[in-house]
Coordinates of C-alpha atoms in Angstrom, one line a residue:
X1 CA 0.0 0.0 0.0
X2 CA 1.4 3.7 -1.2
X3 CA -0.1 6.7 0.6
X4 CA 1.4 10.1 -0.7
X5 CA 0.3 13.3 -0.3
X6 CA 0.5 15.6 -2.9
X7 CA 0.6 19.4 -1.6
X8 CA 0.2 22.7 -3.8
X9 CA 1.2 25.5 -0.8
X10 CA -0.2 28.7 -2.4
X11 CA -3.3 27.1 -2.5
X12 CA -2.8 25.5 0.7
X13 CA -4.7 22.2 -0.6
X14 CA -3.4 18.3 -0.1
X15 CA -4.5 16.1 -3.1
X16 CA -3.9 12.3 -2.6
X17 CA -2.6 9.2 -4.3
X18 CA -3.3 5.8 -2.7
X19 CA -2.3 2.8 -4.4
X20 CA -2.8 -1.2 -4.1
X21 CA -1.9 -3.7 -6.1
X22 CA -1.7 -1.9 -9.1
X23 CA -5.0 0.1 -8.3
X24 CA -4.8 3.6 -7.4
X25 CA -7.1 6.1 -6.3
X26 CA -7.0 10.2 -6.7
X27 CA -8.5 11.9 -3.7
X28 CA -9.7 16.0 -4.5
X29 CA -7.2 16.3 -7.6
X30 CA -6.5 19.7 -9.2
X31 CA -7.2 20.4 -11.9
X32 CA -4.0 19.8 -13.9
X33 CA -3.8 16.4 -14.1
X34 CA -0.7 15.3 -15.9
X35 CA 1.2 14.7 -12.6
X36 CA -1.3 12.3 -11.6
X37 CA -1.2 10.7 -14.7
X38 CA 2.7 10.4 -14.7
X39 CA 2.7 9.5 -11.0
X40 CA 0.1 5.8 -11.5
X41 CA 2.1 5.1 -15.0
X42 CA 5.9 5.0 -13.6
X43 CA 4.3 2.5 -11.1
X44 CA 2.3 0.8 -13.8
X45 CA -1.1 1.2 -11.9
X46 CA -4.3 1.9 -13.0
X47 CA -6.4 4.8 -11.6
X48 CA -9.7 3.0 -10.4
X49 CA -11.5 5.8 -8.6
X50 CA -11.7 9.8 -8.6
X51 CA -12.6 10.4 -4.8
X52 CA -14.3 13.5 -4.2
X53 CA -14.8 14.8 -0.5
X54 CA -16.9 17.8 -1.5
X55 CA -17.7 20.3 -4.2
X56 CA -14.7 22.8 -3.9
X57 CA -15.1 26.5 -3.3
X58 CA -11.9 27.7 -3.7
X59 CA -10.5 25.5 -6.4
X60 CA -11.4 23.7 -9.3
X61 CA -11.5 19.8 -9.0
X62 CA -9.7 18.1 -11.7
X63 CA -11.8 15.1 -11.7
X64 CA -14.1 15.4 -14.8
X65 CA -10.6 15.5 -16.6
X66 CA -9.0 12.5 -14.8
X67 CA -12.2 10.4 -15.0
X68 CA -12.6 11.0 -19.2
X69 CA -8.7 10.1 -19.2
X70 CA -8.5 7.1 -17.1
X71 CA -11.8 5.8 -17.3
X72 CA -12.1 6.0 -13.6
X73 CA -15.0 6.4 -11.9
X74 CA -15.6 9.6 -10.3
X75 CA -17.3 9.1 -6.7
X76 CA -19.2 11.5 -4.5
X77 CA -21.1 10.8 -1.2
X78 CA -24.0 11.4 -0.4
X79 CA -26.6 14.4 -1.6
X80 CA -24.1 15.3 -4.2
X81 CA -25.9 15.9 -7.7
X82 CA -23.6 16.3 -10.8
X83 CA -24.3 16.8 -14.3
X84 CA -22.0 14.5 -15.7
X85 CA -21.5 10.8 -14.9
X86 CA -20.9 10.1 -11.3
X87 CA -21.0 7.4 -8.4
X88 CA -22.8 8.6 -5.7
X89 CA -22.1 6.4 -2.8
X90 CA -24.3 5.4 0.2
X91 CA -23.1 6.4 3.5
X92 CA -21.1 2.8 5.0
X93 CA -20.1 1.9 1.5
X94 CA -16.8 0.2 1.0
X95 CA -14.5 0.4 -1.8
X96 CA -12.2 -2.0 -3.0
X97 CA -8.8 -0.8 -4.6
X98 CA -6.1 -3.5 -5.2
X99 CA -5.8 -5.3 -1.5
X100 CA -7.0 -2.2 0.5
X101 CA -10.7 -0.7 1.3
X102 CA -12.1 2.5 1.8
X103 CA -14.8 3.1 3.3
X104 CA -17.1 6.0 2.8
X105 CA -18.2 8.0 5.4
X106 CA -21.0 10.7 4.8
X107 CA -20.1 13.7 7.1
X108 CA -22.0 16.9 6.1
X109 CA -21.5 19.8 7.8
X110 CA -19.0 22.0 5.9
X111 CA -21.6 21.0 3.4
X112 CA -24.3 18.8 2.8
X113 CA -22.5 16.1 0.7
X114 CA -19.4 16.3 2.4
X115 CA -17.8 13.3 3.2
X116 CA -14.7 11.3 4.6
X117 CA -13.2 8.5 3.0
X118 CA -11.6 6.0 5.6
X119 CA -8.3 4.1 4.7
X120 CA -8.1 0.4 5.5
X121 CA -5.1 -1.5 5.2
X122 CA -4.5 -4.8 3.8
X123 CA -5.4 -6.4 7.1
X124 CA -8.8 -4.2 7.7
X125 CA -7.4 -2.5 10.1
X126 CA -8.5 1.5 9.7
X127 CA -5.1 3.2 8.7
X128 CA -6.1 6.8 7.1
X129 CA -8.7 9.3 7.0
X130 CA -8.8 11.6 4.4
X131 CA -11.3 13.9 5.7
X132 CA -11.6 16.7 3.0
X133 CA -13.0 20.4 4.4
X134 CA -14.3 18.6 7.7
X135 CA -11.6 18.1 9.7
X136 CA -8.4 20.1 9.4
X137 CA -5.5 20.3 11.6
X138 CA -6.5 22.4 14.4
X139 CA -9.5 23.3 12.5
X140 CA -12.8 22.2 11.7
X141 CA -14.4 23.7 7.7
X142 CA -16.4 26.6 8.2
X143 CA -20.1 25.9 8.1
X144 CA -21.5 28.7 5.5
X145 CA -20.6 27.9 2.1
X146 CA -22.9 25.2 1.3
X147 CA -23.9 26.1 -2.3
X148 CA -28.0 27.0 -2.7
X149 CA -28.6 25.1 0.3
X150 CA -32.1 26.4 2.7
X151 CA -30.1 25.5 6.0
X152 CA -28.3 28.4 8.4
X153 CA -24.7 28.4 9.1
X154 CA -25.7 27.5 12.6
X155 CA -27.8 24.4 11.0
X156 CA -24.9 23.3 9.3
X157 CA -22.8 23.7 11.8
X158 CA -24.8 21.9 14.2
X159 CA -24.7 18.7 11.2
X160 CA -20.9 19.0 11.4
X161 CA -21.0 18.4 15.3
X162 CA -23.1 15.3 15.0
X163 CA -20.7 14.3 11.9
X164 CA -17.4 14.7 14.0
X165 CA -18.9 12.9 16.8
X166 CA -20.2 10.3 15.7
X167 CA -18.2 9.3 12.7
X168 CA -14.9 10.6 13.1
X169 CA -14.2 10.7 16.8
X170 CA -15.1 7.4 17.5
X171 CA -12.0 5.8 15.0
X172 CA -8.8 4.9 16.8
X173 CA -6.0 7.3 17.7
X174 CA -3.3 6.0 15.9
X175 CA -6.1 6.7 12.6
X176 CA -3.8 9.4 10.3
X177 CA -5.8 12.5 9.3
X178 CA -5.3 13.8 6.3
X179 CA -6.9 16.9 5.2
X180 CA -7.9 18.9 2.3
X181 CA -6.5 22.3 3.5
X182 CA -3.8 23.7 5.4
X183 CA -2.5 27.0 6.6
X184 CA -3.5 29.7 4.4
X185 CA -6.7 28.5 3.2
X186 CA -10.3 30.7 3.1
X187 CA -12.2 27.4 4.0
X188 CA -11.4 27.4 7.9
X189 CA -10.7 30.3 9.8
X190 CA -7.4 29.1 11.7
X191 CA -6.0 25.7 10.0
X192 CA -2.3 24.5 11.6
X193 CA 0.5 24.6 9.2
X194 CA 0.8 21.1 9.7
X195 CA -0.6 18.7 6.8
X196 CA -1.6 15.3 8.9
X197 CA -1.6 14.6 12.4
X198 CA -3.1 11.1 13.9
X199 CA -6.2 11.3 15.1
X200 CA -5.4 11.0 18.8
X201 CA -3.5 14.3 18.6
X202 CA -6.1 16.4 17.1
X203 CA -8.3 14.5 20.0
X204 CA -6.1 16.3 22.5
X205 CA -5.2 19.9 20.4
X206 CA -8.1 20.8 18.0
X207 CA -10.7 23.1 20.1
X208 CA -13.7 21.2 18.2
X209 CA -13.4 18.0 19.2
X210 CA -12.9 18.6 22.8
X211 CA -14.9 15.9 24.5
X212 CA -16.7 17.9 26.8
X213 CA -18.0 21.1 24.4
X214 CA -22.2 20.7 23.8
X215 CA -23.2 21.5 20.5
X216 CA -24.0 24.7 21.7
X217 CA -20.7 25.6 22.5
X218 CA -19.3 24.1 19.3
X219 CA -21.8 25.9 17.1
X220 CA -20.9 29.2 18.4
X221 CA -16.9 28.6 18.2
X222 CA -17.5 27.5 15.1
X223 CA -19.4 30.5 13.6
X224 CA -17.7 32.7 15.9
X225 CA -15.5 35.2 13.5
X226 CA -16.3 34.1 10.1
X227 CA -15.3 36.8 7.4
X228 CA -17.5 36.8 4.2
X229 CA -16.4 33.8 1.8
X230 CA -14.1 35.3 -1.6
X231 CA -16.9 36.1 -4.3
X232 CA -15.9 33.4 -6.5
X233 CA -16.3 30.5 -4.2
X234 CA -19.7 29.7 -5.6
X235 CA -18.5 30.0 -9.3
X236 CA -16.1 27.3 -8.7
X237 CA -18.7 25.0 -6.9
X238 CA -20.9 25.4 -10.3
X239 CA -18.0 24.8 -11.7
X240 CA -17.0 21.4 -10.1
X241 CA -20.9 20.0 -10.1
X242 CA -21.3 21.2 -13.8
X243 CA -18.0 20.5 -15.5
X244 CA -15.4 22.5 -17.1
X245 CA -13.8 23.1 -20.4
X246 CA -10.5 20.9 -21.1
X247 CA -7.1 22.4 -19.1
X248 CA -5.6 22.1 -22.6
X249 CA -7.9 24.2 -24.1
X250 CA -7.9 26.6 -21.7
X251 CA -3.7 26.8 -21.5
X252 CA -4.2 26.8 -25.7
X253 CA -6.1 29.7 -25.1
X254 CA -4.1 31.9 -22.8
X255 CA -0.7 31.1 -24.4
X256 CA -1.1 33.2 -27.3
X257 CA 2.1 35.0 -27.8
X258 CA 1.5 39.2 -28.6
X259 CA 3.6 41.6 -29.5
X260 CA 3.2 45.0 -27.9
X261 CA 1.7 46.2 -30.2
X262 CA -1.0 43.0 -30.6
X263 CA -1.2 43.5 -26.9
X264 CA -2.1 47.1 -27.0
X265 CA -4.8 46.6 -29.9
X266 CA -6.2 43.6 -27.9
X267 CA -6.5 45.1 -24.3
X268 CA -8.3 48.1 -26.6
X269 CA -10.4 46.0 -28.1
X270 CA -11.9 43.7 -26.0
X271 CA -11.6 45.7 -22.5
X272 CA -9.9 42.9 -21.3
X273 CA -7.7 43.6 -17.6
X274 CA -4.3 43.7 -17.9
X275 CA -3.0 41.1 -14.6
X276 CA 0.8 42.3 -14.1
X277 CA 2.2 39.2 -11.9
X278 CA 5.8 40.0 -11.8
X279 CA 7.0 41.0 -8.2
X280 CA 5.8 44.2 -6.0
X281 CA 9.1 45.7 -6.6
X282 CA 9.5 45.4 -10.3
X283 CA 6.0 46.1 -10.9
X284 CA 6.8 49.8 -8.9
X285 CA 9.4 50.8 -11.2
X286 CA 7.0 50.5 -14.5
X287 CA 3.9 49.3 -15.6
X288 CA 1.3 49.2 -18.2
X289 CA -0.8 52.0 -17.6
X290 CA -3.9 50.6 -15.6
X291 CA -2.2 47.2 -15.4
X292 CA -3.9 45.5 -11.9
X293 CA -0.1 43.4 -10.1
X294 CA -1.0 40.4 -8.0
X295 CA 2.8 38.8 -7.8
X296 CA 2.5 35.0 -8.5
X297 CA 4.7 34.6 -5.6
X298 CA 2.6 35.9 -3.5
X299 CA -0.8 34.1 -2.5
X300 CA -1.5 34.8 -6.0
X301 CA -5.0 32.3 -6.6
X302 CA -7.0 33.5 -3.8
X303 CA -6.0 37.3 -4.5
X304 CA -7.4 37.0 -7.9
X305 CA -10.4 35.3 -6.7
X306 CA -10.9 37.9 -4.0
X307 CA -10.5 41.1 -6.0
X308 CA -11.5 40.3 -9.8
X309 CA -15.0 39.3 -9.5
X310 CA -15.9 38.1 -12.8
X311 CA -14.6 34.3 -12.9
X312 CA -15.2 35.5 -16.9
X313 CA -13.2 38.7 -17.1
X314 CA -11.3 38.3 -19.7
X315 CA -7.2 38.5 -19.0
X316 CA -4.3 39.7 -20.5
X317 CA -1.2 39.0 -18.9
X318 CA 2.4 40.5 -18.2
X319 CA 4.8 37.9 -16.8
X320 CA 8.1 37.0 -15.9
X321 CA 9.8 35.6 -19.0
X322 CA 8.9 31.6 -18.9
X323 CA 6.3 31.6 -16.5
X324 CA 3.3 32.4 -18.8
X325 CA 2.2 28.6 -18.4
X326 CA 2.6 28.4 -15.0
X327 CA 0.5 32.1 -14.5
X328 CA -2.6 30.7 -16.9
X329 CA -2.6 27.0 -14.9
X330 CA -2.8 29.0 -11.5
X331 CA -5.6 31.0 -12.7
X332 CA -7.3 28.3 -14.2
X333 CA -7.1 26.2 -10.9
X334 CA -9.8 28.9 -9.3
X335 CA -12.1 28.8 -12.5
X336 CA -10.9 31.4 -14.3
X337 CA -10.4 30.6 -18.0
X338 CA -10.6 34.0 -19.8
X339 CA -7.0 34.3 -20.5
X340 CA -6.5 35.3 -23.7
X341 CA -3.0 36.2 -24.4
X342 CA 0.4 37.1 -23.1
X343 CA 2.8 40.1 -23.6
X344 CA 5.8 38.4 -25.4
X345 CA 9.0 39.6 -24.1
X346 CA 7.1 40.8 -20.8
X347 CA 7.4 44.7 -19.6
X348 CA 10.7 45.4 -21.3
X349 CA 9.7 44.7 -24.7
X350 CA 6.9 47.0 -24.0
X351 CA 9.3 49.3 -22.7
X352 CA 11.6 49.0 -26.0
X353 CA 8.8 49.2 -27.8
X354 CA 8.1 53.3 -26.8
X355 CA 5.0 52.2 -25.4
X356 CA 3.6 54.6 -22.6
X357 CA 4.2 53.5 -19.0
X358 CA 3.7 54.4 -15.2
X359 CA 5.3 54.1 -12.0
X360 CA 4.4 54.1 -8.3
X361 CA 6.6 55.2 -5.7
X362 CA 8.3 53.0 -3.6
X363 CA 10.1 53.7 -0.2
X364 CA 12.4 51.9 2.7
X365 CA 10.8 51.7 5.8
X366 CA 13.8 54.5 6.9
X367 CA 13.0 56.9 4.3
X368 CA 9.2 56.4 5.5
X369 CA 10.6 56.6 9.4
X370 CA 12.6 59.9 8.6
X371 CA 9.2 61.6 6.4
X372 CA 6.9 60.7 9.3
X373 CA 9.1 62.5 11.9
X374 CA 8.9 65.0 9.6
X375 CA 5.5 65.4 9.9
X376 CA 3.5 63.1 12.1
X377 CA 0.2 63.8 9.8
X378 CA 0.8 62.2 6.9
X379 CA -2.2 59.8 5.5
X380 CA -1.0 56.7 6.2
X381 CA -3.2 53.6 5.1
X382 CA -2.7 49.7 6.3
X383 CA -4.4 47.6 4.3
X384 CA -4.1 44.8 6.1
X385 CA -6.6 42.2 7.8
X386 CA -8.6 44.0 10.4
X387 CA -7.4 41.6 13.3
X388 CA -3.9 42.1 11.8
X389 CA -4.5 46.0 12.3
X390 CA -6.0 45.6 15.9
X391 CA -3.4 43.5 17.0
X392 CA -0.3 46.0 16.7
X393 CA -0.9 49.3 14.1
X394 CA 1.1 52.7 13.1
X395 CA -0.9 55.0 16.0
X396 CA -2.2 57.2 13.1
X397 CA -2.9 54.9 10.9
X398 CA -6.4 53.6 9.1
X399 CA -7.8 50.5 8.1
X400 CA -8.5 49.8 4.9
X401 CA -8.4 45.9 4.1
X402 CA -7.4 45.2 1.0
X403 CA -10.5 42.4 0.4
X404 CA -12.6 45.5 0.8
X405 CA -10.6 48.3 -0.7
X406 CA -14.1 49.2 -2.8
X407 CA -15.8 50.3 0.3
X408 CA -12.6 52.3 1.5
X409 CA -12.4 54.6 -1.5
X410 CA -14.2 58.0 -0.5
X411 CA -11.8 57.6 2.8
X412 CA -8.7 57.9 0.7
X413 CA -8.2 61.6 -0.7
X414 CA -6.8 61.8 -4.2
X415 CA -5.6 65.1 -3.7
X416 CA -2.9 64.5 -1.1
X417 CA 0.0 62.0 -0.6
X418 CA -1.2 58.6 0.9
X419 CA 1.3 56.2 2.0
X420 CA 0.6 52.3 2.0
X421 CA 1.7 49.7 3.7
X422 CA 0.6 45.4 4.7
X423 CA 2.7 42.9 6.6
X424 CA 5.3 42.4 3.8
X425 CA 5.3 44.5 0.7
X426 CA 2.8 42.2 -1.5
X427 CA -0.9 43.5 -0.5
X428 CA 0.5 47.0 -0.3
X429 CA 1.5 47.1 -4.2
X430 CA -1.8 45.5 -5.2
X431 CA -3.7 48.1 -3.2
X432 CA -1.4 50.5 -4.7
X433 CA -1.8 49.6 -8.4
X434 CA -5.9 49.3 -8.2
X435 CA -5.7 52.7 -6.6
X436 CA -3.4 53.9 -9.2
X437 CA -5.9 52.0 -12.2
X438 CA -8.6 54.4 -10.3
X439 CA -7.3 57.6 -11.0
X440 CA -5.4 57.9 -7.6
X441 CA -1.9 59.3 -8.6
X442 CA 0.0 60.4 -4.8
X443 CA 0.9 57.1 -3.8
X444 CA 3.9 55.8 -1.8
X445 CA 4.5 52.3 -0.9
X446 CA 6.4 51.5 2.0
X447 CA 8.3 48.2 1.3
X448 CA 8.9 45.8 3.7
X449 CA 5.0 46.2 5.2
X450 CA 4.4 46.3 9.2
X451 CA 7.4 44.1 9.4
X452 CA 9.9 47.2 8.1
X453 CA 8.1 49.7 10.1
X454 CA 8.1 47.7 13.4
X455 CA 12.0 47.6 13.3
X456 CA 11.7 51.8 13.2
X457 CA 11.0 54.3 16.1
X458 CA 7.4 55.4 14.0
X459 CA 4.9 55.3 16.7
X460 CA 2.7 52.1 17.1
X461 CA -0.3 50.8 19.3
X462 CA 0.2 48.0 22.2
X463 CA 0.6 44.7 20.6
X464 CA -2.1 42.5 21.4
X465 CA -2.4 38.8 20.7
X466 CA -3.7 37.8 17.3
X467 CA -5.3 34.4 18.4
X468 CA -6.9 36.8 21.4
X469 CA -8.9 38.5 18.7
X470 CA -9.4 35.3 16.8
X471 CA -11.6 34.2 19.4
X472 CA -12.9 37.2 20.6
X473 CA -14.5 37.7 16.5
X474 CA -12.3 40.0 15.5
X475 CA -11.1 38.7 12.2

């Protein structure tokens, strides 16, 4: 028996390869699904199963692909309803793959299909769960993004008690847990950067499955904080019950080569949005005029799902040199397939090209320590999480998060010098640069973030806690 997790971190999700016998199985694939394909041939084993724990909010499934390419059968639990051809399997079900079992488990909760698939070794003993969005590490999935469904968050949330006690809970401790999410993901509000723990543990560490909480209790921890899902979570459940066009066809697509010139004609033409992912600091010193930069090294997939709201919207793209593949495949993995070319030879053949450009101004946390003693009143805007900016700000600083920099824009003045600033550098540019697209022209970045200005004398709140305002709702 081969169990191997197979992580993508900046979309904090764990896929899953299980193999026996020369069967395999694919647990919540992505949606590119060559590596999957190379990983069952260079063990010479056929993929029998397409395990599916939930539809996906915050990514798109690869599993319509996988199943028309393998031939395997895709599997839901319970309540699930699908458009295209799909095993729905009964709650108890068992599975045979090679010389192992897995049985499925319906837990709803996160939502009303949700289930966990249990491992069993060759022996029947219960090895592995791989519980999708309804256990994490540390976590439990967050109870409200059940697509079109008439129950309440608390409703939901009150199924994903009884689900954790009475399927889950009850398995061994030496059981391995292994999630769909880790640190870094929108579906749970304060995931472990751990990827698997045994059961046992999370017994002993993970808040919602202390023995002694009442579903009361657990209902309101559970609810307790929750920030409004990204906008296109519910485009990529569609997405994942309805089908998808062909990753090939969409990478086909997006990999047209244009010249500046093409490029300039296009983005006039269609309206399309120019996405500059290059880094915050290149992206400063030059730009496309009312170019949008969300740096793929960043957390690049949920950014884009966060702020451009049309899944859509079509996309024209300015990249690092090479990484135009990798850029469409990213944004393809959160449903959004509009890409329709790329600038060939990126910003500097634009540049050679006499093409009109902008900048945005850029400064070290020094230059924006020595300017502040200057004068104390400068506008000075973080745009970080509010629980970020409660836990430790600049003292004359405002809020304006960068999820909901739309509602923040008759606070900023256009006709005075605003300085920005996040945690790192990476928020404040894309603040910066939609600003900027909007007609906003005195802007200064502050590299660095709160972690620059926090090594400077610049004035700042008492620190409090994070995890104190975690619980207390703040985030």
């Amino acid at each position: 028996m081969l169990v191997e997790q197979i992580y993508t971190g900046c979309l904090a999700q764990g896929a899953y390869y299980v193999e026996s016998n020369g069967e395999a199985v694919i647990i919540d694939p992505l949606r590119e699904i060559q590596p999957y394909l190379a990983k069952a041939e260079s063990r010479d084993a056929k993929i029998k199963y397409v395990l599916e724990t939930h539809f996906h909010a915050d990514f798109v499934s690869g599993h319509v692909d996988l199943a028309k390419a393998t031939g395997a059968q895709i599997v839901f639990g319970p309540n699930a309803v699908t458009t295209y051809d799909a095993y729905i399997a009964k709650d108890g079900e068992e599975l045979k793959v090679g010389d192992v079992t897995i049985k499925v488990l319906h837990t709803p909760g996160h939502t009303m299909e949700s289930t966990t698939f249990l491992l069993k070794d060759e022996n029947g003993k219960d090895y592995a769960l791989f519980s999708g969005d309804t256990l994490f590490i540390g976590d439990v999935g967050r109870p409200d993004l059940a697509a079109k469904s008439d129950l309440t968050q608390d409703q939901l949330a009150g199924h994903l008690f009884d689900s954790l006690r009475n399927k889950i809970m009850p398995l061994a401790d030496d059981v391995l847990v292994y999630p769909a999410h880790g640190a870094g993901s929108a579906c749970g509000k304060n995931m472990s950067k751990e990827t698997f723990d045994t059961l046992g543990h999370q017994k002993e560490t993970n808040y919602a499955l202390h023995a002694d909480m009442s579903k009361e209790e657990f209902v309101k921890e559970v609810t307790d904080g929750l920030t409004p899902p990204p906008s296109y979570f519910p485009l990529n459940v569609q997405m994942n019950k309805q089908g998808y066009d062909n990753i090939a066809d969409v990478l086909e697509k997006g990999l047209q080569a244009l010249s500046p010139e093409a490029f300039e004609l296009v983005a006039n033409e269609t309206g399309a949005l120019v996405l500059d992912t290059r880094k915050p600091e290149d992206f400063a010193k030059g730009f496309i005029p009312n170019a949008i930069n969300i740096g793929i090294d960043g957390n690049f997939a949920p950014w884009v799902g966060t702020l451009i709201p049309d899944i859509k919207q079509q996309i024209l793209l300015v990249t690092e040199e090479g990484r135009e593949e990798e850029v469409v495949t990213r944004l393809a993995r959160v449903g959004y397939d509009y890409t329709i070319g790329y600038l060939q030879g990126g910003f500097n053949a634009w540049q050679e090209g006499g093409k009109e450009t902008d900048t945005i101004a850029s400064i070290s946390p020094t230059e924006f320590e020595q300017r502040y003693q200057q004068d104390s009143t400068i506008r000075v805007i973080d745009v970080r999480k509010p629980s970020e900016y409660q836990s430790e700000h600049v003292e004359t600083a405002s809020n304006a998060p960068l999820d909901y920099l739309n509602d923040y824009l008759a606070e900023i003045p256009k006709d005075e010098e605003v300085y920005l600033h996040c945690a790192g550098g990476y928020r404040s540019m894309i603040a910066a640069s939609i600003l900027k697209a909007r007609g906003y022209d005195n802007l200064v970045n502050v590299q660095e973030g709160f972690k620059g200005i926090s090594g400077t004398n610049i004035p700042r709140t008492a620190f409090v806690c994070p995890s104190t305002l975690l619980k207390q709702g703040a985030n």
